[in-house]
Amino acid sequence: MITPPLNPLLLPPLSLYIHIPWCVQKCPYCDFNSHAQKGSIPEQEYVRHLLADLTADLSRYQESVQQRSLHSIFIGGGTPSLFSAENIAFLLHQIEQRIPFAPHIEITLEANPGTAEAERFLGYVQAGVNRISMGIQSFSDEKLQKLGRIHNAAEAKSAVGFARVSSLRIFNLDLMHGLPNQTLNEALDDLRQAIELAPPHLSWYQLTIEPNTMFAYRPPKLPDDDELWDIFEQGHQLLTAAGYQQYETSAYAKPGFQCQHNLNYWRFGDYLAIGCGAHGKLSFPSGKILRYSKTKHPKGYMRGEYLYEERDVSAEDRPFEFFMNRFRLLEAVPKSEFEQFTGLSLSAVDKTMTWALDQKFITETDRTWQVTEHGKLFLNELLEAFLPE
């Protein structure tokens, strides 16, 4: 049994996640908290509730957030690009009135290429957004149709053009592989077309069938494990040759263009969370770590029922929660950050680390741990070793 931490915590960077739950239609693979729009979206009313939600959080969690500034903001969904630039501008301005922005704050907005217009992208930049993440998923019209996407390949490429001329600091393309009936050549062709567009950042991840999705009820035929490995291996070579560096399991970037918001998640950072079904995590100087979530359905949320549940992260759970995030990254894990951000001593994980070293899942120096190439293949087994007995 681990002794509950008595050490005060060093507070990590603080981010803010904002969830906008509406989309044009629900994709069959999507298990996010999203709702197909029926009629007009109550944008202004929802923005008012987001700000009331944030105000309540800043008061409730004052011990954690006072005198801290926001390192990054991520507006996700759903499809945030369904909201007007004017409402996004008002939202960001009002947030800054409540909590200061750090210099060079990264502000990301997710966009669907089917809702992209040049004027709208320019409006988002004028509102303060400096990073757009576009859910392209594929450049095959046939595959896009099977995925339930509302855009086609031409619209995807057009949206990248809008992003390019809008003075964005960075744009990201989301691309999937392992799609229904996808061949190796089809997957690599998608990737080549993405690389030709020269995005500073590329999220390239495998389609997985999640519970309670349409694909779970009617599973499509996906590539087998050998085909998936060939896709990943050859795709990784293409990306590396094009100058992209893999810094996380599914994330590639040109040097200097990593997603700072996601890095904060993976480095066990703190994040406020507002909007339907949003999840937050906060550290307190006293040593407490809190996770919380918000009401999922827009009807309840817009009645002012914001907070759904809170839970303290126990001392026993902290090693698993820390490494579940950190071992996704390819960078070495500083031992000092484990102590500073969990409040535990290194002795809390000595036994597990000795086992992981014996398995050749990690390497170790006086200051760091690093997952090996072998360890990446057994990442779930490695992480399970940190679960409380």
CSV table of C-alpha atoms in Angstrom, one decimal:
chain,number,residue,atom,x,y,z
A,1,MET,CA,0.0,0.0,0.0
A,2,ILE,CA,1.4,3.4,-1.0
A,3,THR,CA,1.4,6.0,1.8
A,4,PRO,CA,-0.8,9.0,0.8
A,5,PRO,CA,1.5,11.8,-0.4
A,6,LEU,CA,2.3,14.5,2.1
A,7,ASN,CA,4.5,16.5,-0.3
A,8,PRO,CA,3.1,19.7,-1.8
A,9,LEU,CA,2.8,19.5,-5.6
A,10,LEU,CA,4.6,21.6,-8.1
A,11,LEU,CA,1.7,22.9,-10.3
A,12,PRO,CA,2.2,22.0,-14.0
A,13,PRO,CA,1.1,24.2,-16.9
A,14,LEU,CA,-2.6,25.0,-17.0
A,15,SER,CA,-4.7,24.6,-20.2
A,16,LEU,CA,-8.4,24.9,-21.0
A,17,TYR,CA,-10.6,22.5,-23.0
A,18,ILE,CA,-13.9,23.7,-24.4
A,19,HIS,CA,-16.4,21.2,-25.8
A,20,ILE,CA,-18.9,22.2,-28.5
A,21,PRO,CA,-21.1,19.1,-28.9
A,22,TRP,CA,-23.0,19.7,-32.2
A,23,CYS,CA,-22.1,18.3,-35.6
A,24,VAL,CA,-23.9,18.1,-38.9
A,25,GLN,CA,-24.3,14.3,-38.6
A,26,LYS,CA,-22.9,11.6,-36.3
A,27,CYS,CA,-20.1,9.5,-37.9
A,28,PRO,CA,-20.4,5.7,-37.5
A,29,TYR,CA,-17.0,5.4,-35.8
A,30,CYS,CA,-17.4,8.3,-33.4
A,31,ASP,CA,-17.7,7.7,-29.6
A,32,PHE,CA,-17.2,11.4,-28.7
A,33,ASN,CA,-20.0,13.3,-26.9
A,34,SER,CA,-21.5,14.8,-30.1
A,35,HIS,CA,-25.0,15.4,-31.2
A,36,ALA,CA,-26.3,15.8,-34.8
A,37,GLN,CA,-27.8,19.3,-35.1
A,38,LYS,CA,-31.5,19.6,-35.5
A,39,GLY,CA,-32.4,23.0,-36.7
A,40,SER,CA,-30.3,26.0,-35.7
A,41,ILE,CA,-27.7,25.7,-33.0
A,42,PRO,CA,-28.2,28.0,-29.9
A,43,GLU,CA,-24.7,29.5,-30.3
A,44,GLN,CA,-25.1,32.6,-28.2
A,45,GLU,CA,-27.0,30.8,-25.4
A,46,TYR,CA,-24.4,28.1,-25.3
A,47,VAL,CA,-21.5,30.6,-25.1
A,48,ARG,CA,-23.2,32.3,-22.2
A,49,HIS,CA,-23.4,28.9,-20.4
A,50,LEU,CA,-19.7,28.1,-21.2
A,51,LEU,CA,-18.7,31.4,-19.5
A,52,ALA,CA,-21.0,30.8,-16.5
A,53,ASP,CA,-19.4,27.3,-16.3
A,54,LEU,CA,-15.9,28.7,-16.3
A,55,THR,CA,-16.8,31.4,-13.8
A,56,ALA,CA,-18.1,28.6,-11.4
A,57,ASP,CA,-14.9,26.5,-11.9
A,58,LEU,CA,-12.6,29.4,-11.2
A,59,SER,CA,-14.5,30.1,-7.9
A,60,ARG,CA,-14.8,26.4,-6.9
A,61,TYR,CA,-11.1,25.5,-7.7
A,62,GLN,CA,-9.6,28.9,-6.6
A,63,GLU,CA,-6.9,27.2,-4.6
A,64,SER,CA,-5.6,25.5,-7.8
A,65,VAL,CA,-6.1,28.2,-10.4
A,66,GLN,CA,-5.4,31.5,-8.6
A,67,GLN,CA,-2.5,33.4,-10.0
A,68,ARG,CA,-2.1,30.9,-12.9
A,69,SER,CA,-2.4,31.8,-16.6
A,70,LEU,CA,-3.6,29.6,-19.5
A,71,HIS,CA,-0.9,27.9,-21.5
A,72,SER,CA,-3.2,26.7,-24.2
A,73,ILE,CA,-6.9,26.5,-25.2
A,74,PHE,CA,-8.4,23.7,-27.3
A,75,ILE,CA,-12.0,24.1,-28.7
A,76,GLY,CA,-13.1,20.6,-29.7
A,77,GLY,CA,-16.3,18.8,-30.5
A,78,GLY,CA,-18.5,17.9,-32.3
A,79,THR,CA,-17.7,20.5,-34.9
A,80,PRO,CA,-16.7,23.8,-33.4
A,81,SER,CA,-16.4,25.4,-36.9
A,82,LEU,CA,-20.2,25.4,-37.0
A,83,PHE,CA,-20.0,28.3,-34.6
A,84,SER,CA,-19.5,31.8,-36.1
A,85,ALA,CA,-16.2,33.6,-35.8
A,86,GLU,CA,-18.0,36.4,-33.9
A,87,ASN,CA,-19.2,34.0,-31.2
A,88,ILE,CA,-15.7,32.4,-30.9
A,89,ALA,CA,-14.2,35.9,-30.7
A,90,PHE,CA,-16.7,36.9,-27.9
A,91,LEU,CA,-16.0,33.6,-26.1
A,92,LEU,CA,-12.2,34.0,-26.1
A,93,HIS,CA,-12.3,37.7,-25.1
A,94,GLN,CA,-14.6,36.9,-22.2
A,95,ILE,CA,-12.3,34.0,-21.1
A,96,GLU,CA,-9.3,36.3,-21.0
A,97,GLN,CA,-11.3,38.7,-18.8
A,98,ARG,CA,-11.6,35.9,-16.2
A,99,ILE,CA,-8.2,34.2,-16.4
A,100,PRO,CA,-5.0,35.7,-18.0
A,101,PHE,CA,-3.5,34.2,-21.1
A,102,ALA,CA,0.2,33.3,-21.0
A,103,PRO,CA,2.4,34.9,-23.6
A,104,HIS,CA,2.4,32.9,-26.9
A,105,ILE,CA,-0.7,31.0,-25.8
A,106,GLU,CA,-1.7,28.3,-28.3
A,107,ILE,CA,-5.4,28.5,-29.2
A,108,THR,CA,-6.7,25.6,-31.3
A,109,LEU,CA,-10.1,25.1,-33.0
A,110,GLU,CA,-11.2,21.8,-34.6
A,111,ALA,CA,-12.7,22.3,-38.1
A,112,ASN,CA,-14.5,20.0,-40.5
A,113,PRO,CA,-13.5,20.6,-44.1
A,114,GLY,CA,-17.2,20.4,-45.0
A,115,THR,CA,-17.9,23.5,-42.9
A,116,ALA,CA,-14.8,25.5,-44.0
A,117,GLU,CA,-14.9,28.8,-45.8
A,118,ALA,CA,-12.0,31.2,-46.4
A,119,GLU,CA,-13.8,34.1,-44.7
A,120,ARG,CA,-14.7,32.0,-41.7
A,121,PHE,CA,-11.0,30.9,-41.3
A,122,LEU,CA,-9.9,34.5,-41.4
A,123,GLY,CA,-12.5,35.4,-38.9
A,124,TYR,CA,-11.3,32.7,-36.5
A,125,VAL,CA,-7.7,34.1,-36.8
A,126,GLN,CA,-9.0,37.6,-36.1
A,127,ALA,CA,-10.8,36.1,-33.0
A,128,GLY,CA,-7.5,34.9,-31.6
A,129,VAL,CA,-7.3,31.3,-32.9
A,130,ASN,CA,-3.8,30.5,-34.1
A,131,ARG,CA,-4.1,26.8,-34.8
A,132,ILE,CA,-6.7,24.9,-36.8
A,133,SER,CA,-7.1,21.1,-36.6
A,134,MET,CA,-8.9,19.7,-39.6
A,135,GLY,CA,-10.5,16.2,-39.6
A,136,ILE,CA,-9.6,15.1,-43.1
A,137,GLN,CA,-9.5,11.3,-42.3
A,138,SER,CA,-9.0,10.3,-46.0
A,139,PHE,CA,-8.6,11.7,-49.5
A,140,SER,CA,-10.7,8.9,-51.0
A,141,ASP,CA,-14.3,9.9,-51.6
A,142,GLU,CA,-15.4,6.3,-51.3
A,143,LYS,CA,-13.7,5.9,-47.9
A,144,LEU,CA,-15.1,9.3,-46.7
A,145,GLN,CA,-18.6,8.1,-47.6
A,146,LYS,CA,-18.1,4.9,-45.6
A,147,LEU,CA,-16.9,6.9,-42.6
A,148,GLY,CA,-20.0,9.1,-42.8
A,149,ARG,CA,-18.0,12.3,-43.4
A,150,ILE,CA,-19.8,15.3,-44.9
A,151,HIS,CA,-16.9,16.5,-47.0
A,152,ASN,CA,-15.2,15.1,-50.1
A,153,ALA,CA,-11.5,15.0,-51.1
A,154,ALA,CA,-11.7,18.3,-53.1
A,155,GLU,CA,-13.3,20.1,-50.2
A,156,ALA,CA,-10.5,18.8,-47.9
A,157,LYS,CA,-7.8,20.2,-50.2
A,158,SER,CA,-9.7,23.5,-50.5
A,159,ALA,CA,-9.9,23.8,-46.7
A,160,VAL,CA,-6.2,23.4,-46.5
A,161,GLY,CA,-5.9,26.3,-49.0
A,162,PHE,CA,-8.1,28.4,-46.8
A,163,ALA,CA,-5.9,27.6,-43.8
A,164,ARG,CA,-2.8,28.6,-45.7
A,165,VAL,CA,-4.0,32.1,-46.7
A,166,SER,CA,-5.5,32.9,-43.3
A,167,SER,CA,-2.2,33.7,-41.5
A,168,LEU,CA,-2.6,30.8,-39.1
A,169,ARG,CA,0.6,30.0,-37.1
A,170,ILE,CA,-0.1,26.3,-37.6
A,171,PHE,CA,-2.6,23.9,-39.0
A,172,ASN,CA,-3.0,20.2,-38.3
A,173,LEU,CA,-4.5,17.5,-40.5
A,174,ASP,CA,-6.2,14.4,-38.9
A,175,LEU,CA,-5.8,11.3,-41.1
A,176,MET,CA,-6.9,7.8,-40.4
A,177,HIS,CA,-5.6,4.5,-41.6
A,178,GLY,CA,-6.9,0.9,-41.3
A,179,LEU,CA,-10.2,2.0,-42.9
A,180,PRO,CA,-12.9,-0.5,-44.1
A,181,ASN,CA,-11.4,-2.6,-46.9
A,182,GLN,CA,-8.4,-0.3,-47.1
A,183,THR,CA,-5.3,-1.7,-48.9
A,184,LEU,CA,-1.7,-0.9,-48.1
A,185,ASN,CA,-1.5,1.2,-51.4
A,186,GLU,CA,-4.7,3.1,-50.5
A,187,ALA,CA,-3.5,4.0,-47.1
A,188,LEU,CA,-0.1,5.1,-48.3
A,189,ASP,CA,-1.7,7.1,-51.1
A,190,ASP,CA,-3.8,9.0,-48.5
A,191,LEU,CA,-0.6,9.7,-46.6
A,192,ARG,CA,1.3,10.9,-49.7
A,193,GLN,CA,-1.6,13.3,-50.5
A,194,ALA,CA,-1.5,14.7,-47.0
A,195,ILE,CA,2.3,15.1,-47.1
A,196,GLU,CA,2.0,17.0,-50.4
A,197,LEU,CA,-0.1,19.6,-48.7
A,198,ALA,CA,2.8,20.2,-46.3
A,199,PRO,CA,0.9,20.6,-43.0
A,200,PRO,CA,3.2,21.5,-40.1
A,201,HIS,CA,1.5,18.8,-38.0
A,202,LEU,CA,-0.1,15.5,-38.9
A,203,SER,CA,-2.1,13.3,-36.6
A,204,TRP,CA,-2.1,9.8,-38.2
A,205,TYR,CA,-4.0,7.2,-36.3
A,206,GLN,CA,-5.6,3.9,-36.7
A,207,LEU,CA,-9.4,3.5,-36.9
A,208,THR,CA,-10.6,1.4,-33.9
A,209,ILE,CA,-14.1,0.1,-33.4
A,210,GLU,CA,-15.4,1.7,-30.2
A,211,PRO,CA,-18.4,0.5,-28.1
A,212,ASN,CA,-21.8,2.1,-28.7
A,213,THR,CA,-21.0,3.3,-32.2
A,214,MET,CA,-22.7,2.4,-35.4
A,215,PHE,CA,-19.5,0.5,-36.4
A,216,ALA,CA,-19.8,-1.5,-33.2
A,217,TYR,CA,-23.3,-2.6,-34.1
A,218,ARG,CA,-22.4,-3.3,-37.8
A,219,PRO,CA,-18.7,-3.9,-37.9
A,220,PRO,CA,-17.0,-3.2,-41.3
A,221,LYS,CA,-14.2,-5.4,-42.6
A,222,LEU,CA,-10.9,-3.9,-41.5
A,223,PRO,CA,-7.4,-4.8,-42.5
A,224,ASP,CA,-5.8,-7.6,-40.4
A,225,ASP,CA,-2.9,-7.2,-38.0
A,226,ASP,CA,-0.2,-7.9,-40.6
A,227,GLU,CA,-1.7,-5.4,-43.0
A,228,LEU,CA,-2.0,-2.8,-40.3
A,229,TRP,CA,1.6,-3.3,-39.3
A,230,ASP,CA,2.8,-2.9,-43.0
A,231,ILE,CA,0.7,0.3,-43.2
A,232,PHE,CA,2.2,1.7,-40.1
A,233,GLU,CA,5.8,0.7,-40.9
A,234,GLN,CA,5.8,2.0,-44.5
A,235,GLY,CA,3.8,5.1,-43.5
A,236,HIS,CA,6.2,5.9,-40.7
A,237,GLN,CA,9.0,5.7,-43.2
A,238,LEU,CA,7.2,8.1,-45.6
A,239,LEU,CA,6.6,10.6,-42.8
A,240,THR,CA,10.2,10.5,-41.6
A,241,ALA,CA,11.6,10.9,-45.1
A,242,ALA,CA,9.4,14.0,-45.5
A,243,GLY,CA,10.9,15.6,-42.4
A,244,TYR,CA,8.2,14.8,-39.8
A,245,GLN,CA,9.2,13.7,-36.4
A,246,GLN,CA,7.0,11.3,-34.4
A,247,TYR,CA,6.7,12.7,-30.9
A,248,GLU,CA,3.6,10.7,-29.7
A,249,THR,CA,2.0,7.4,-30.7
A,250,SER,CA,-0.2,9.0,-33.4
A,251,ALA,CA,1.3,12.5,-33.8
A,252,TYR,CA,3.9,13.7,-36.2
A,253,ALA,CA,5.2,17.3,-36.6
A,254,LYS,CA,7.8,19.4,-38.3
A,255,PRO,CA,10.4,20.6,-35.8
A,256,GLY,CA,8.9,23.2,-33.5
A,257,PHE,CA,5.3,22.5,-34.4
A,258,GLN,CA,4.2,20.0,-31.8
A,259,CYS,CA,0.7,20.5,-30.3
A,260,GLN,CA,1.4,22.2,-27.0
A,261,HIS,CA,-2.1,21.5,-25.7
A,262,ASN,CA,-1.8,17.8,-26.2
A,263,LEU,CA,1.7,17.8,-24.9
A,264,ASN,CA,0.3,19.3,-21.7
A,265,TYR,CA,-2.2,16.4,-21.4
A,266,TRP,CA,0.6,13.8,-22.0
A,267,ARG,CA,3.0,15.4,-19.5
A,268,PHE,CA,0.4,15.1,-16.8
A,269,GLY,CA,-0.4,18.8,-17.0
A,270,ASP,CA,-3.5,20.5,-15.6
A,271,TYR,CA,-6.6,21.5,-17.6
A,272,LEU,CA,-9.8,23.2,-16.8
A,273,ALA,CA,-12.8,21.9,-18.8
A,274,ILE,CA,-16.0,23.6,-19.8
A,275,GLY,CA,-18.9,22.4,-22.0
A,276,CYS,CA,-21.0,19.3,-22.4
A,277,GLY,CA,-19.2,16.2,-21.2
A,278,ALA,CA,-15.8,17.9,-20.9
A,279,HIS,CA,-13.2,16.3,-18.5
A,280,GLY,CA,-10.8,18.3,-16.4
A,281,LYS,CA,-7.8,17.6,-14.1
A,282,LEU,CA,-6.4,20.0,-11.5
A,283,SER,CA,-3.5,19.8,-9.0
A,284,PHE,CA,-3.6,21.7,-5.7
A,285,PRO,CA,-0.6,23.0,-3.8
A,286,SER,CA,-1.8,20.9,-0.8
A,287,GLY,CA,-1.1,17.7,-2.7
A,288,LYS,CA,-4.6,16.9,-3.9
A,289,ILE,CA,-5.2,16.0,-7.5
A,290,LEU,CA,-8.8,16.2,-8.8
A,291,ARG,CA,-10.5,14.9,-11.9
A,292,TYR,CA,-14.0,16.1,-12.8
A,293,SER,CA,-16.5,16.0,-15.7
A,294,LYS,CA,-19.4,18.1,-16.9
A,295,THR,CA,-23.0,17.1,-17.7
A,296,LYS,CA,-23.0,15.4,-21.1
A,297,HIS,CA,-26.4,16.3,-22.7
A,298,PRO,CA,-26.9,19.9,-23.9
A,299,LYS,CA,-30.4,20.1,-22.4
A,300,GLY,CA,-29.2,19.5,-18.8
A,301,TYR,CA,-26.1,21.6,-19.4
A,302,MET,CA,-28.1,24.5,-20.6
A,303,ARG,CA,-30.3,24.4,-17.6
A,304,GLY,CA,-27.2,25.4,-15.7
A,305,GLU,CA,-26.4,21.8,-14.4
A,306,TYR,CA,-22.7,22.0,-15.3
A,307,LEU,CA,-20.7,19.8,-12.9
A,308,TYR,CA,-21.5,16.1,-13.2
A,309,GLU,CA,-18.9,14.5,-10.9
A,310,GLU,CA,-15.6,15.0,-9.2
A,311,ARG,CA,-13.1,12.4,-7.8
A,312,ASP,CA,-9.8,12.7,-6.0
A,313,VAL,CA,-6.9,10.8,-7.6
A,314,SER,CA,-5.7,8.6,-4.9
A,315,ALA,CA,-2.0,8.0,-4.1
A,316,GLU,CA,-2.4,4.4,-5.3
A,317,ASP,CA,-3.8,5.5,-8.7
A,318,ARG,CA,-1.3,8.2,-9.4
A,319,PRO,CA,1.6,6.1,-10.9
A,320,PHE,CA,-0.8,4.6,-13.5
A,321,GLU,CA,-2.4,7.9,-14.4
A,322,PHE,CA,1.0,9.6,-14.7
A,323,PHE,CA,2.7,6.9,-16.9
A,324,MET,CA,-0.5,6.3,-18.9
A,325,ASN,CA,0.1,9.8,-20.2
A,326,ARG,CA,3.9,10.1,-20.2
A,327,PHE,CA,4.6,6.8,-21.9
A,328,ARG,CA,2.6,7.8,-24.9
A,329,LEU,CA,5.4,10.3,-25.7
A,330,LEU,CA,8.6,9.3,-27.3
A,331,GLU,CA,10.6,11.7,-25.1
A,332,ALA,CA,12.3,10.5,-21.9
A,333,VAL,CA,10.4,10.9,-18.7
A,334,PRO,CA,12.2,13.1,-16.1
A,335,LYS,CA,12.1,11.4,-12.7
A,336,SER,CA,11.8,14.8,-11.0
A,337,GLU,CA,8.5,15.4,-12.7
A,338,PHE,CA,7.1,12.2,-11.4
A,339,GLU,CA,7.9,13.4,-7.9
A,340,GLN,CA,6.8,17.0,-8.4
A,341,PHE,CA,3.5,16.3,-10.2
A,342,THR,CA,2.3,13.2,-8.3
A,343,GLY,CA,3.6,14.1,-4.8
A,344,LEU,CA,5.1,10.6,-4.5
A,345,SER,CA,8.7,9.5,-4.0
A,346,LEU,CA,10.5,7.4,-6.5
A,347,SER,CA,10.3,4.4,-4.1
A,348,ALA,CA,6.6,4.2,-4.9
A,349,VAL,CA,7.5,2.7,-8.4
A,350,ASP,CA,10.9,1.1,-7.6
A,351,LYS,CA,9.5,-2.5,-7.8
A,352,THR,CA,7.6,-1.9,-11.1
A,353,MET,CA,10.5,-0.1,-12.7
A,354,THR,CA,12.9,-3.0,-11.8
A,355,TRP,CA,10.4,-5.4,-13.5
A,356,ALA,CA,10.1,-3.2,-16.5
A,357,LEU,CA,13.9,-3.0,-16.9
A,358,ASP,CA,14.1,-6.8,-16.6
A,359,GLN,CA,11.5,-7.1,-19.4
A,360,LYS,CA,13.5,-4.5,-21.5
A,361,PHE,CA,10.4,-2.4,-21.7
A,362,ILE,CA,12.3,0.7,-20.5
A,363,THR,CA,15.8,2.0,-20.1
A,364,GLU,CA,16.9,4.2,-17.1
A,365,THR,CA,19.4,6.9,-16.3
A,366,ASP,CA,20.0,8.7,-13.0
A,367,ARG,CA,17.4,11.3,-14.2
A,368,THR,CA,15.0,9.7,-16.6
A,369,TRP,CA,13.1,6.6,-17.8
A,370,GLN,CA,12.6,5.9,-21.5
A,371,VAL,CA,10.3,3.4,-23.2
A,372,THR,CA,12.2,1.1,-25.6
A,373,GLU,CA,11.1,0.1,-29.1
A,374,HIS,CA,10.4,-3.3,-27.6
A,375,GLY,CA,8.4,-1.6,-24.8
A,376,LYS,CA,6.2,0.2,-27.3
A,377,LEU,CA,5.0,-3.1,-28.6
A,378,PHE,CA,3.9,-4.1,-25.0
A,379,LEU,CA,2.7,-0.7,-23.8
A,380,ASN,CA,-0.6,-2.0,-22.4
A,381,GLU,CA,1.3,-4.7,-20.4
A,382,LEU,CA,3.7,-2.1,-19.1
A,383,LEU,CA,1.0,0.4,-18.1
A,384,GLU,CA,-1.1,-2.4,-16.4
A,385,ALA,CA,1.9,-3.0,-14.1
A,386,PHE,CA,1.3,0.4,-12.5
A,387,LEU,CA,-2.3,-0.4,-11.6
A,388,PRO,CA,-2.9,-0.7,-7.8
A,389,GLU,CA,-2.9,-4.3,-6.6
